[in-house]
mmCIF file of C-alpha atoms in Angstrom:
data_model
loop_
_atom_site.group_PDB
_atom_site.id
_atom_site.type_symbol
_atom_site.label_atom_id
_atom_site.label_comp_id
_atom_site.label_asym_id
_atom_site.label_seq_id
_atom_site.Cartn_x
_atom_site.Cartn_y
_atom_site.Cartn_z
ATOM 1 C CA UNK A 1 2.301 -22.899 -24.856
ATOM 2 C CA UNK A 2 2.499 -26.358 -26.331
ATOM 3 C CA UNK A 3 3.791 -27.926 -23.148
ATOM 4 C CA UNK A 4 2.842 -31.409 -22.240
ATOM 5 C CA UNK A 5 5.634 -31.106 -19.765
ATOM 6 C CA UNK A 6 4.030 -30.616 -16.365
ATOM 7 C CA UNK A 7 4.152 -27.092 -15.037
ATOM 8 C CA UNK A 8 7.416 -26.102 -13.273
ATOM 9 C CA UNK A 9 5.817 -24.278 -10.553
ATOM 10 C CA UNK A 10 14.338 -39.799 -41.959
ATOM 11 C CA UNK A 11 16.846 -40.168 -43.004
ATOM 12 C CA UNK A 12 20.391 -39.054 -42.634
ATOM 13 C CA UNK A 13 21.407 -36.073 -44.735
ATOM 14 C CA UNK A 14 24.403 -33.807 -44.500
ATOM 15 C CA UNK A 15 26.249 -31.468 -46.777
ATOM 16 C CA UNK A 16 29.439 -29.500 -46.593
ATOM 17 C CA UNK A 17 29.976 -26.940 -43.834
ATOM 18 C CA UNK A 18 30.788 -23.339 -44.758
ATOM 19 C CA UNK A 19 34.374 -22.470 -43.899
ATOM 20 C CA UNK A 20 33.368 -19.629 -41.578
ATOM 21 C CA UNK A 21 31.731 -21.974 -39.083
ATOM 22 C CA UNK A 22 33.655 -25.197 -39.675
ATOM 23 C CA UNK A 23 35.585 -25.087 -36.397
ATOM 24 C CA UNK A 24 32.508 -24.240 -34.360
ATOM 25 C CA UNK A 25 30.525 -27.055 -35.939
ATOM 26 C CA UNK A 26 33.296 -29.554 -35.321
ATOM 27 C CA UNK A 27 32.408 -29.507 -31.646
ATOM 28 C CA UNK A 28 28.639 -29.340 -31.943
ATOM 29 C CA UNK A 29 27.498 -30.705 -35.268
ATOM 30 C CA UNK A 30 27.448 -34.443 -35.837
ATOM 31 C CA UNK A 31 28.004 -35.888 -39.280
ATOM 32 C CA UNK A 32 25.346 -38.308 -40.424
ATOM 33 C CA UNK A 33 27.033 -40.596 -42.900
ATOM 34 C CA UNK A 34 28.730 -40.590 -46.271
ATOM 35 C CA UNK A 35 25.609 -40.243 -48.402
ATOM 36 C CA UNK A 36 24.592 -36.606 -48.760
ATOM 37 C CA UNK A 37 21.577 -34.963 -50.312
ATOM 38 C CA UNK A 38 21.942 -31.521 -51.861
ATOM 39 C CA UNK A 39 21.473 -28.567 -49.592
ATOM 40 C CA UNK A 40 20.313 -25.904 -51.957
ATOM 41 C CA UNK A 41 19.775 -22.857 -49.808
ATOM 42 C CA UNK A 42 22.277 -20.241 -50.867
ATOM 43 C CA UNK A 43 25.593 -20.456 -48.996
ATOM 44 C CA UNK A 44 25.060 -17.176 -47.138
ATOM 45 C CA UNK A 45 21.745 -18.394 -45.698
ATOM 46 C CA UNK A 46 23.228 -21.767 -44.749
ATOM 47 C CA UNK A 47 26.064 -20.013 -42.955
ATOM 48 C CA UNK A 48 23.622 -17.806 -41.036
ATOM 49 C CA UNK A 49 21.500 -20.789 -40.017
ATOM 50 C CA UNK A 50 24.529 -22.840 -38.948
ATOM 51 C CA UNK A 51 25.885 -19.982 -36.894
ATOM 52 C CA UNK A 52 22.553 -19.162 -35.238
ATOM 53 C CA UNK A 53 21.895 -22.780 -34.225
ATOM 54 C CA UNK A 54 25.397 -23.478 -32.950
ATOM 55 C CA UNK A 55 25.373 -20.214 -31.004
ATOM 56 C CA UNK A 56 22.122 -21.181 -29.242
ATOM 57 C CA UNK A 57 23.518 -24.629 -28.506
ATOM 58 C CA UNK A 58 26.600 -23.086 -26.918
ATOM 59 C CA UNK A 59 24.506 -20.648 -24.865
ATOM 60 C CA UNK A 60 22.097 -23.252 -23.585
ATOM 61 C CA UNK A 61 24.158 -26.417 -23.300
ATOM 62 C CA UNK A 62 21.588 -28.161 -25.477
ATOM 63 C CA UNK A 63 22.813 -31.720 -26.143
ATOM 64 C CA UNK A 64 21.487 -32.167 -29.669
ATOM 65 C CA UNK A 65 18.844 -31.416 -32.256
ATOM 66 C CA UNK A 66 17.514 -32.413 -35.635
ATOM 67 C CA UNK A 67 16.179 -29.692 -37.880
ATOM 68 C CA UNK A 68 14.516 -29.692 -41.260
ATOM 69 C CA UNK A 69 13.488 -26.635 -43.250
ATOM 70 C CA UNK A 70 11.967 -27.189 -46.677
ATOM 71 C CA UNK A 71 11.104 -24.146 -48.798
ATOM 72 C CA UNK A 72 10.189 -24.793 -52.458
ATOM 73 C CA UNK A 73 12.112 -22.478 -54.738
ATOM 74 C CA UNK A 74 14.578 -21.524 -52.024
ATOM 75 C CA UNK A 75 16.075 -24.732 -50.758
ATOM 76 C CA UNK A 76 16.391 -27.470 -48.186
ATOM 77 C CA UNK A 77 18.195 -27.222 -44.879
ATOM 78 C CA UNK A 78 18.299 -30.522 -43.027
ATOM 79 C CA UNK A 79 20.928 -31.240 -40.405
ATOM 80 C CA UNK A 80 21.673 -33.007 -37.152
ATOM 81 C CA UNK A 81 23.675 -31.235 -34.463
ATOM 82 C CA UNK A 82 25.269 -32.418 -31.251
ATOM 83 C CA UNK A 83 24.802 -35.723 -29.471
ATOM 84 C CA UNK A 84 21.955 -38.162 -28.952
ATOM 85 C CA UNK A 85 23.433 -39.869 -25.886
ATOM 86 C CA UNK A 86 25.618 -38.115 -23.330
ATOM 87 C CA UNK A 87 26.942 -41.402 -21.954
ATOM 88 C CA UNK A 88 28.252 -42.756 -25.250
ATOM 89 C CA UNK A 89 28.672 -39.559 -27.234
ATOM 90 C CA UNK A 90 26.557 -41.027 -30.050
ATOM 91 C CA UNK A 91 25.837 -38.240 -32.553
ATOM 92 C CA UNK A 92 22.358 -37.042 -33.381
ATOM 93 C CA UNK A 93 20.982 -38.398 -36.649
ATOM 94 C CA UNK A 94 17.851 -37.453 -38.509
ATOM 95 C CA UNK A 95 16.415 -40.988 -38.421
ATOM 96 C CA UNK A 96 16.241 -41.165 -34.610
ATOM 97 C CA UNK A 97 12.893 -41.541 -32.880
ATOM 98 C CA UNK A 98 11.841 -38.786 -30.499
ATOM 99 C CA UNK A 99 8.938 -37.965 -28.206
ATOM 100 C CA UNK A 100 6.949 -35.091 -29.708
ATOM 101 C CA UNK A 101 4.954 -33.856 -26.709
ATOM 102 C CA UNK A 102 2.006 -31.622 -27.494
ATOM 103 C CA UNK A 103 2.361 -31.999 -31.258
ATOM 104 C CA UNK A 104 0.338 -35.109 -30.320
ATOM 105 C CA UNK A 105 -2.680 -32.814 -29.919
ATOM 106 C CA UNK A 106 -2.761 -32.193 -33.658
ATOM 107 C CA UNK A 107 -3.188 -35.927 -34.271
ATOM 108 C CA UNK A 108 -5.806 -36.479 -31.569
ATOM 109 C CA UNK A 109 -7.939 -33.567 -32.723
ATOM 110 C CA UNK A 110 -7.630 -34.752 -36.324
ATOM 111 C CA UNK A 111 -9.159 -38.029 -35.159
ATOM 112 C CA UNK A 112 -12.065 -36.135 -33.574
ATOM 113 C CA UNK A 113 -12.598 -34.097 -36.739
ATOM 114 C CA UNK A 114 -12.689 -37.257 -38.832
ATOM 115 C CA UNK A 115 -15.535 -38.471 -36.620
ATOM 116 C CA UNK A 116 -17.250 -35.142 -37.284
ATOM 117 C CA UNK A 117 -16.902 -35.733 -41.026
ATOM 118 C CA UNK A 118 -18.399 -39.201 -40.595
ATOM 119 C CA UNK A 119 -21.417 -37.712 -38.821
ATOM 120 C CA UNK A 120 -20.681 -39.645 -35.633
ATOM 121 C CA UNK A 121 -20.158 -36.546 -33.476
ATOM 122 C CA UNK A 122 -20.815 -32.824 -33.800
ATOM 123 C CA UNK A 123 -18.422 -30.036 -32.910
ATOM 124 C CA UNK A 124 -21.092 -28.400 -30.795
ATOM 125 C CA UNK A 125 -22.095 -31.586 -28.993
ATOM 126 C CA UNK A 126 -21.593 -31.440 -25.212
ATOM 127 C CA UNK A 127 -18.766 -33.624 -23.935
ATOM 128 C CA UNK A 128 -21.184 -35.071 -21.349
ATOM 129 C CA UNK A 129 -22.811 -37.004 -24.194
ATOM 130 C CA UNK A 130 -19.653 -39.096 -24.499
ATOM 131 C CA UNK A 131 -17.717 -38.849 -21.214
ATOM 132 C CA UNK A 132 -19.357 -38.929 -17.802
ATOM 133 C CA UNK A 133 -18.421 -36.931 -14.732
ATOM 134 C CA UNK A 134 -17.147 -33.756 -16.443
ATOM 135 C CA UNK A 135 -17.971 -30.712 -14.267
ATOM 136 C CA UNK A 136 -20.371 -28.579 -16.302
ATOM 137 C CA UNK A 137 -20.039 -31.111 -19.111
ATOM 138 C CA UNK A 138 -23.499 -30.304 -20.463
ATOM 139 C CA UNK A 139 -22.237 -26.821 -21.333
ATOM 140 C CA UNK A 140 -18.763 -27.719 -22.665
ATOM 141 C CA UNK A 141 -18.646 -28.541 -26.375
ATOM 142 C CA UNK A 142 -16.144 -30.572 -28.333
ATOM 143 C CA UNK A 143 -15.271 -27.356 -30.164
ATOM 144 C CA UNK A 144 -14.385 -25.614 -26.893
ATOM 145 C CA UNK A 145 -12.236 -28.529 -25.802
ATOM 146 C CA UNK A 146 -10.303 -28.474 -29.085
ATOM 147 C CA UNK A 147 -9.985 -24.670 -28.911
ATOM 148 C CA UNK A 148 -8.641 -24.731 -25.325
ATOM 149 C CA UNK A 149 -11.649 -22.688 -24.205
ATOM 150 C CA UNK A 150 -13.421 -25.148 -21.895
ATOM 151 C CA UNK A 151 -12.322 -23.589 -18.609
ATOM 152 C CA UNK A 152 -11.450 -27.008 -17.194
ATOM 153 C CA UNK A 153 -8.537 -27.200 -14.758
ATOM 154 C CA UNK A 154 -5.302 -28.609 -16.208
ATOM 155 C CA UNK A 155 -4.407 -31.732 -14.246
ATOM 156 C CA UNK A 156 -0.699 -31.165 -14.982
ATOM 157 C CA UNK A 157 -0.770 -28.122 -12.670
ATOM 158 C CA UNK A 158 -2.117 -30.014 -9.627
ATOM 159 C CA UNK A 159 0.679 -29.740 -7.030
ATOM 160 C CA UNK A 160 0.112 -33.083 -5.327
ATOM 161 C CA UNK A 161 -0.088 -34.870 -8.673
ATOM 162 C CA UNK A 162 3.098 -33.146 -9.845
ATOM 163 C CA UNK A 163 4.960 -34.258 -6.734
ATOM 164 C CA UNK A 164 3.875 -37.839 -7.382
ATOM 165 C CA UNK A 165 5.006 -37.720 -10.994
ATOM 166 C CA UNK A 166 8.387 -36.265 -10.039
ATOM 167 C CA UNK A 167 8.845 -38.963 -7.405
ATOM 168 C CA UNK A 168 7.994 -41.802 -9.788
ATOM 169 C CA UNK A 169 8.060 -40.892 -13.507
ATOM 170 C CA UNK A 170 7.715 -44.554 -14.496
ATOM 171 C CA UNK A 171 4.218 -45.063 -13.089
ATOM 172 C CA UNK A 172 1.290 -45.748 -15.405
ATOM 173 C CA UNK A 173 -1.783 -43.522 -15.530
ATOM 174 C CA UNK A 174 -5.174 -44.206 -17.082
ATOM 175 C CA UNK A 175 -7.038 -41.406 -18.881
ATOM 176 C CA UNK A 176 -9.842 -41.527 -16.301
ATOM 177 C CA UNK A 177 -7.355 -41.143 -13.473
ATOM 178 C CA UNK A 178 -5.911 -38.075 -15.175
ATOM 179 C CA UNK A 179 -9.195 -36.280 -15.720
ATOM 180 C CA UNK A 180 -10.343 -37.148 -12.208
ATOM 181 C CA UNK A 181 -7.367 -35.148 -10.919
ATOM 182 C CA UNK A 182 -8.637 -32.182 -12.916
ATOM 183 C CA UNK A 183 -12.224 -32.669 -11.796
ATOM 184 C CA UNK A 184 -11.259 -32.284 -8.135
ATOM 185 C CA UNK A 185 -10.775 -28.597 -8.964
ATOM 186 C CA UNK A 186 -13.542 -26.178 -9.927
ATOM 187 C CA UNK A 187 -13.482 -24.895 -13.526
ATOM 188 C CA UNK A 188 -11.300 -21.830 -14.014
ATOM 189 C CA UNK A 189 -13.924 -19.908 -15.996
ATOM 190 C CA UNK A 190 -17.180 -20.239 -17.897
ATOM 191 C CA UNK A 191 -16.894 -22.347 -21.106
ATOM 192 C CA UNK A 192 -15.955 -20.192 -24.089
ATOM 193 C CA UNK A 193 -15.112 -17.127 -21.990
ATOM 194 C CA UNK A 194 -11.410 -17.130 -22.842
ATOM 195 C CA UNK A 195 -8.437 -19.215 -23.934
ATOM 196 C CA UNK A 196 -6.385 -21.246 -21.474
ATOM 197 C CA UNK A 197 -4.131 -24.149 -22.337
ATOM 198 C CA UNK A 198 -5.189 -27.352 -20.578
ATOM 199 C CA UNK A 199 -4.073 -30.904 -21.249
ATOM 200 C CA UNK A 200 -7.347 -32.056 -19.683
ATOM 201 C CA UNK A 201 -9.147 -30.927 -22.831
ATOM 202 C CA UNK A 202 -7.218 -33.213 -25.159
ATOM 203 C CA UNK A 203 -7.333 -36.216 -22.847
ATOM 204 C CA UNK A 204 -11.140 -35.902 -22.857
ATOM 205 C CA UNK A 205 -11.099 -35.775 -26.652
ATOM 206 C CA UNK A 206 -8.979 -38.923 -26.735
ATOM 207 C CA UNK A 207 -11.525 -40.626 -24.484
ATOM 208 C CA UNK A 208 -14.256 -39.516 -26.894
ATOM 209 C CA UNK A 209 -12.420 -41.045 -29.867
ATOM 210 C CA UNK A 210 -12.209 -44.360 -28.038
ATOM 211 C CA UNK A 211 -15.870 -44.287 -26.990
ATOM 212 C CA UNK A 212 -17.219 -43.432 -30.448
ATOM 213 C CA UNK A 213 -14.839 -45.483 -32.604
ATOM 214 C CA UNK A 214 -14.721 -48.574 -30.400
ATOM 215 C CA UNK A 215 -10.934 -48.657 -30.850
ATOM 216 C CA UNK A 216 -8.076 -47.705 -28.600
ATOM 217 C CA UNK A 217 -6.751 -44.259 -29.448
ATOM 218 C CA UNK A 218 -3.444 -45.816 -30.541
ATOM 219 C CA UNK A 219 -5.206 -48.175 -32.948
ATOM 220 C CA UNK A 220 -7.542 -45.494 -34.264
ATOM 221 C CA UNK A 221 -4.706 -43.084 -35.029
ATOM 222 C CA UNK A 222 -2.585 -45.803 -36.607
ATOM 223 C CA UNK A 223 -5.404 -46.885 -38.920
ATOM 224 C CA UNK A 224 -7.035 -43.557 -39.763
ATOM 225 C CA UNK A 225 -4.274 -40.937 -39.445
ATOM 226 C CA UNK A 226 -0.796 -42.463 -39.589
ATOM 227 C CA UNK A 227 -1.413 -45.144 -42.248
ATOM 228 C CA UNK A 228 -3.147 -42.944 -44.872
ATOM 229 C CA UNK A 229 -0.138 -40.619 -44.842
ATOM 230 C CA UNK A 230 2.408 -43.465 -44.619
ATOM 231 C CA UNK A 231 3.702 -42.205 -41.273
ATOM 232 C CA UNK A 232 5.314 -45.563 -40.583
ATOM 233 C CA UNK A 233 7.560 -44.266 -37.797
ATOM 234 C CA UNK A 234 4.825 -42.544 -35.807
ATOM 235 C CA UNK A 235 2.999 -44.279 -32.954
ATOM 236 C CA UNK A 236 1.289 -43.829 -29.608
ATOM 237 C CA UNK A 237 3.116 -46.359 -27.401
ATOM 238 C CA UNK A 238 1.470 -48.091 -24.486
ATOM 239 C CA UNK A 239 4.511 -47.900 -22.221
ATOM 240 C CA UNK A 240 7.732 -45.967 -21.682
ATOM 241 C CA UNK A 241 9.858 -47.812 -24.233
ATOM 242 C CA UNK A 242 11.149 -45.836 -27.215
ATOM 243 C CA UNK A 243 11.755 -47.689 -30.498
ATOM 244 C CA UNK A 244 15.345 -48.001 -31.670
ATOM 245 C CA UNK A 245 17.221 -46.033 -32.776
ATOM 246 C CA UNK A 246 16.294 -43.086 -30.577
ATOM 247 C CA UNK A 247 17.674 -39.938 -29.038
ATOM 248 C CA UNK A 248 18.086 -39.887 -25.272
ATOM 249 C CA UNK A 249 16.154 -37.058 -23.642
ATOM 250 C CA UNK A 250 17.450 -34.931 -20.757
ATOM 251 C CA UNK A 251 15.374 -33.058 -18.201
ATOM 252 C CA UNK A 252 15.551 -31.230 -14.887
ATOM 253 C CA UNK A 253 11.986 -32.219 -13.987
ATOM 254 C CA UNK A 254 13.195 -34.059 -10.887
ATOM 255 C CA UNK A 255 12.547 -33.648 -7.155
ATOM 256 C CA UNK A 256 15.885 -31.877 -6.654
ATOM 257 C CA UNK A 257 16.007 -30.125 -10.039
ATOM 258 C CA UNK A 258 19.016 -32.191 -11.063
ATOM 259 C CA UNK A 259 19.452 -33.379 -14.642
ATOM 260 C CA UNK A 260 18.186 -36.879 -15.456
ATOM 261 C CA UNK A 261 17.865 -39.110 -18.504
ATOM 262 C CA UNK A 262 14.100 -39.240 -19.136
ATOM 263 C CA UNK A 263 14.274 -41.430 -22.233
ATOM 264 C CA UNK A 264 12.228 -44.315 -20.853
ATOM 265 C CA UNK A 265 9.986 -42.412 -18.476
ATOM 266 C CA UNK A 266 6.381 -43.475 -18.932
ATOM 267 C CA UNK A 267 4.430 -40.817 -20.892
ATOM 268 C CA UNK A 268 1.039 -42.351 -20.112
ATOM 269 C CA UNK A 269 0.303 -39.226 -18.073
ATOM 270 C CA UNK A 270 0.381 -37.243 -21.339
ATOM 271 C CA UNK A 271 -1.421 -39.814 -23.574
ATOM 272 C CA UNK A 272 -3.722 -38.063 -26.095
ATOM 273 C CA UNK A 273 -2.200 -34.712 -25.154
ATOM 274 C CA UNK A 274 1.465 -35.599 -25.573
ATOM 275 C CA UNK A 275 2.382 -39.286 -25.828
ATOM 276 C CA UNK A 276 3.213 -39.782 -29.523
ATOM 277 C CA UNK A 277 6.643 -40.841 -30.824
ATOM 278 C CA UNK A 278 7.805 -39.806 -34.304
ATOM 279 C CA UNK A 279 10.827 -38.668 -36.297
ATOM 280 C CA UNK A 280 11.973 -35.890 -38.628
ATOM 281 C CA UNK A 281 10.825 -37.579 -41.816
ATOM 282 C CA UNK A 282 7.308 -38.310 -40.625
ATOM 283 C CA UNK A 283 6.815 -34.826 -39.194
ATOM 284 C CA UNK A 284 8.014 -33.415 -42.509
ATOM 285 C CA UNK A 285 5.058 -35.262 -44.052
ATOM 286 C CA UNK A 286 2.622 -34.457 -41.258
ATOM 287 C CA UNK A 287 3.000 -30.667 -41.060
ATOM 288 C CA UNK A 288 1.726 -29.896 -44.592
ATOM 289 C CA UNK A 289 -1.010 -32.536 -44.311
ATOM 290 C CA UNK A 290 -2.183 -30.920 -41.084
ATOM 291 C CA UNK A 291 -2.180 -27.449 -42.623
ATOM 292 C CA UNK A 292 -3.988 -28.379 -45.851
ATOM 293 C CA UNK A 293 -6.469 -30.737 -44.204
ATOM 294 C CA UNK A 294 -6.047 -33.604 -46.634
ATOM 295 C CA UNK A 295 -7.530 -36.082 -44.128
ATOM 296 C CA UNK A 296 -10.635 -33.923 -43.612
ATOM 297 C CA UNK A 297 -13.395 -32.357 -45.686
ATOM 298 C CA UNK A 298 -12.923 -28.748 -46.743
ATOM 299 C CA UNK A 299 -15.729 -27.651 -44.451
ATOM 300 C CA UNK A 300 -14.242 -29.275 -41.395
ATOM 301 C CA UNK A 301 -10.735 -28.029 -42.176
ATOM 302 C CA UNK A 302 -12.146 -24.526 -42.466
ATOM 303 C CA UNK A 303 -13.619 -24.944 -38.983
ATOM 304 C CA UNK A 304 -10.252 -26.126 -37.714
ATOM 305 C CA UNK A 305 -8.494 -23.042 -39.062
ATOM 306 C CA UNK A 306 -10.925 -20.516 -37.556
ATOM 307 C CA UNK A 307 -8.368 -19.409 -35.005
ATOM 308 C CA UNK A 308 -8.898 -17.018 -32.115
ATOM 309 C CA UNK A 309 -6.194 -14.923 -30.389
ATOM 310 C CA UNK A 310 -4.607 -16.441 -27.310
ATOM 311 C CA UNK A 311 -3.745 -13.035 -25.878
ATOM 312 C CA UNK A 312 -0.426 -13.793 -24.197
ATOM 313 C CA UNK A 313 1.723 -13.977 -27.350
ATOM 314 C CA UNK A 314 1.572 -11.359 -30.128
ATOM 315 C CA UNK A 315 0.761 -12.929 -33.484
ATOM 316 C CA UNK A 316 -0.473 -16.163 -31.897
ATOM 317 C CA UNK A 317 -3.927 -17.678 -32.287
ATOM 318 C CA UNK A 318 -5.417 -21.119 -31.738
ATOM 319 C CA UNK A 319 -7.930 -23.126 -33.731
ATOM 320 C CA UNK A 320 -9.060 -26.715 -33.267
ATOM 321 C CA UNK A 321 -5.916 -28.383 -31.986
ATOM 322 C CA UNK A 322 -3.716 -26.173 -34.142
ATOM 323 C CA UNK A 323 -1.607 -23.082 -33.558
ATOM 324 C CA UNK A 324 -1.177 -20.135 -35.905
ATOM 325 C CA UNK A 325 2.098 -18.400 -35.117
ATOM 326 C CA UNK A 326 2.322 -15.446 -37.513
ATOM 327 C CA UNK A 327 1.177 -17.652 -40.396
ATOM 328 C CA UNK A 328 2.975 -20.833 -39.327
ATOM 329 C CA UNK A 329 0.322 -23.530 -38.797
ATOM 330 C CA UNK A 330 1.143 -26.461 -36.562
ATOM 331 C CA UNK A 331 2.137 -27.006 -32.960
ATOM 332 C CA UNK A 332 5.037 -27.084 -30.577
ATOM 333 C CA UNK A 333 5.531 -29.728 -27.944
ATOM 334 C CA UNK A 334 7.423 -30.378 -24.749
ATOM 335 C CA UNK A 335 7.594 -33.088 -22.144
ATOM 336 C CA UNK A 336 10.465 -34.276 -19.941
ATOM 337 C CA UNK A 337 13.516 -34.769 -22.144
ATOM 338 C CA UNK A 338 12.186 -33.528 -25.475
ATOM 339 C CA UNK A 339 10.963 -30.462 -27.369
ATOM 340 C CA UNK A 340 9.440 -30.300 -30.834
ATOM 341 C CA UNK A 341 8.157 -27.927 -33.501
ATOM 342 C CA UNK A 342 6.196 -29.163 -36.520
ATOM 343 C CA UNK A 343 4.688 -26.399 -38.651
ATOM 344 C CA UNK A 344 3.807 -25.335 -42.174
ATOM 345 C CA UNK A 345 3.827 -21.811 -43.601
ATOM 346 C CA UNK A 346 1.230 -21.948 -46.404
ATOM 347 C CA UNK A 347 2.199 -18.492 -47.683
ATOM 348 C CA UNK A 348 5.545 -19.931 -48.814
ATOM 349 C CA UNK A 349 4.729 -23.656 -48.761
ATOM 350 C CA UNK A 350 7.503 -23.961 -46.201
ATOM 351 C CA UNK A 351 7.810 -26.720 -43.610
ATOM 352 C CA UNK A 352 9.780 -26.462 -40.370
ATOM 353 C CA UNK A 353 10.512 -29.369 -38.030
ATOM 354 C CA UNK A 354 12.701 -29.124 -34.933
ATOM 355 C CA UNK A 355 13.445 -32.026 -32.574
ATOM 356 C CA UNK A 356 15.521 -31.330 -29.444
ATOM 357 C CA UNK A 357 16.568 -33.939 -26.870
ATOM 358 C CA UNK A 358 16.249 -31.667 -23.843
ATOM 359 C CA UNK A 359 13.533 -29.588 -22.210
ATOM 360 C CA UNK A 360 15.816 -27.730 -19.819
ATOM 361 C CA UNK A 361 14.959 -24.051 -20.184
ATOM 362 C CA UNK A 362 17.743 -21.520 -20.676
ATOM 363 C CA UNK A 363 17.265 -18.640 -18.251
ATOM 364 C CA UNK A 364 13.561 -19.383 -18.262
ATOM 365 C CA UNK A 365 13.369 -19.598 -22.065
ATOM 366 C CA UNK A 366 12.062 -22.571 -24.027
ATOM 367 C CA UNK A 367 14.746 -24.186 -26.230
ATOM 368 C CA UNK A 368 12.638 -24.999 -29.284
ATOM 369 C CA UNK A 369 11.194 -21.487 -29.352
ATOM 370 C CA UNK A 370 14.721 -20.074 -29.288
ATOM 371 C CA UNK A 371 15.609 -22.196 -32.322
ATOM 372 C CA UNK A 372 12.312 -21.498 -34.112
ATOM 373 C CA UNK A 373 12.619 -17.763 -33.642
ATOM 374 C CA UNK A 374 16.253 -17.688 -34.757
ATOM 375 C CA UNK A 375 15.582 -19.743 -37.895
ATOM 376 C CA UNK A 376 12.494 -17.811 -38.972
ATOM 377 C CA UNK A 377 14.257 -14.502 -38.312
ATOM 378 C CA UNK A 378 16.685 -15.543 -41.046
ATOM 379 C CA UNK A 379 14.443 -17.223 -43.624
ATOM 380 C CA UNK A 380 10.937 -15.787 -43.068
ATOM 381 C CA UNK A 381 11.352 -12.461 -41.228
ATOM 382 C CA UNK A 382 7.785 -11.515 -42.157
ATOM 383 C CA UNK A 383 6.507 -14.667 -40.445
ATOM 384 C CA UNK A 384 8.342 -15.121 -37.170
ATOM 385 C CA UNK A 385 8.010 -18.035 -34.830
ATOM 386 C CA UNK A 386 7.467 -16.118 -31.569
ATOM 387 C CA UNK A 387 10.485 -15.449 -29.404
ATOM 388 C CA UNK A 388 10.377 -17.338 -26.099
ATOM 389 C CA UNK A 389 9.160 -15.417 -23.072
ATOM 390 C CA UNK A 390 11.287 -15.842 -19.972
ATOM 391 C CA UNK A 391 9.569 -17.633 -17.108
ATOM 392 C CA UNK A 392 12.421 -17.167 -14.656
ATOM 393 C CA UNK A 393 10.512 -14.746 -12.473
ATOM 394 C CA UNK A 394 7.613 -17.185 -12.057
ATOM 395 C CA UNK A 395 9.954 -20.134 -11.513
ATOM 396 C CA UNK A 396 11.781 -18.301 -8.765
#
């Protein structure tokens, strides 16, 4: 879940390191400068978190990560581990830009919901009213698209398209070209019948935003979503260039399965479903704003948070472009070279952000989910980020 990766088939802050893990961290944990901000989780919790993260990094060979955990009344845990560039050995730092994959969906759907609040569209409008050529589009609503219940085929699982992307990850795709790949396949099920993750849904919603607003999606989000929250380091680029400074991203999504630097691969194929660039600081601001709906009316936010079970993962449900993982509201994301978690736990007013510069699964397990599960097992055992499910059997 949360993958914009095609199917396989802000600032620098550091504090002292507990003595028990100092030697281990020397190899994996990068310092981020002389200025330090207090780290006020109790020392025992900090030691557990340090040890859990460094252990997963050793197991998986993960190059680096930024993590922020903010829990009012309990403390702040914000650190950078490992390296941002294998070639130079440059350490990870919390002000580096990163691709956030499917966390992009939370922004795109917020844009749609703002148009709902303005009376320009309705959640139960058919997508055919705004985008032509959608198979069964008269029966597929904007709500079903945002809920991942449209039944439309996910273009990122088309085998011929995947082969083309692997062969040339720098090519540029238009949104219409993407959905046309999906439309060559019959729908997987009747609209509303069940939940199935499909990037096609969010690309269609991005096309709707452009049609109704008269702006490009990048301009609309900058003006109506990023700017009101002062997310100055968040953008939807029009090409493969990452702003500086950035973390290099490493992937095995290559024709031979070898590891490649995917930093400047063109994410136009992910666009509204996964193309946004951001950083730790901005996602720290975004996660609570997403969960409390401050850019939306109360009525529309309530609609967003009417989640339905996804079935495959215990404790997981999905609303309108938002996940509920055992009380954590937000999204995870993955595309070649990068993995992300940005979530808020309203029950404890806690925010969790994880940025990893690799999407290379460990024994079929997703890296960010491994980190998310380990961290929440320590700090919020009653609200776990789901443990990753191995996909090795399917991959083989």
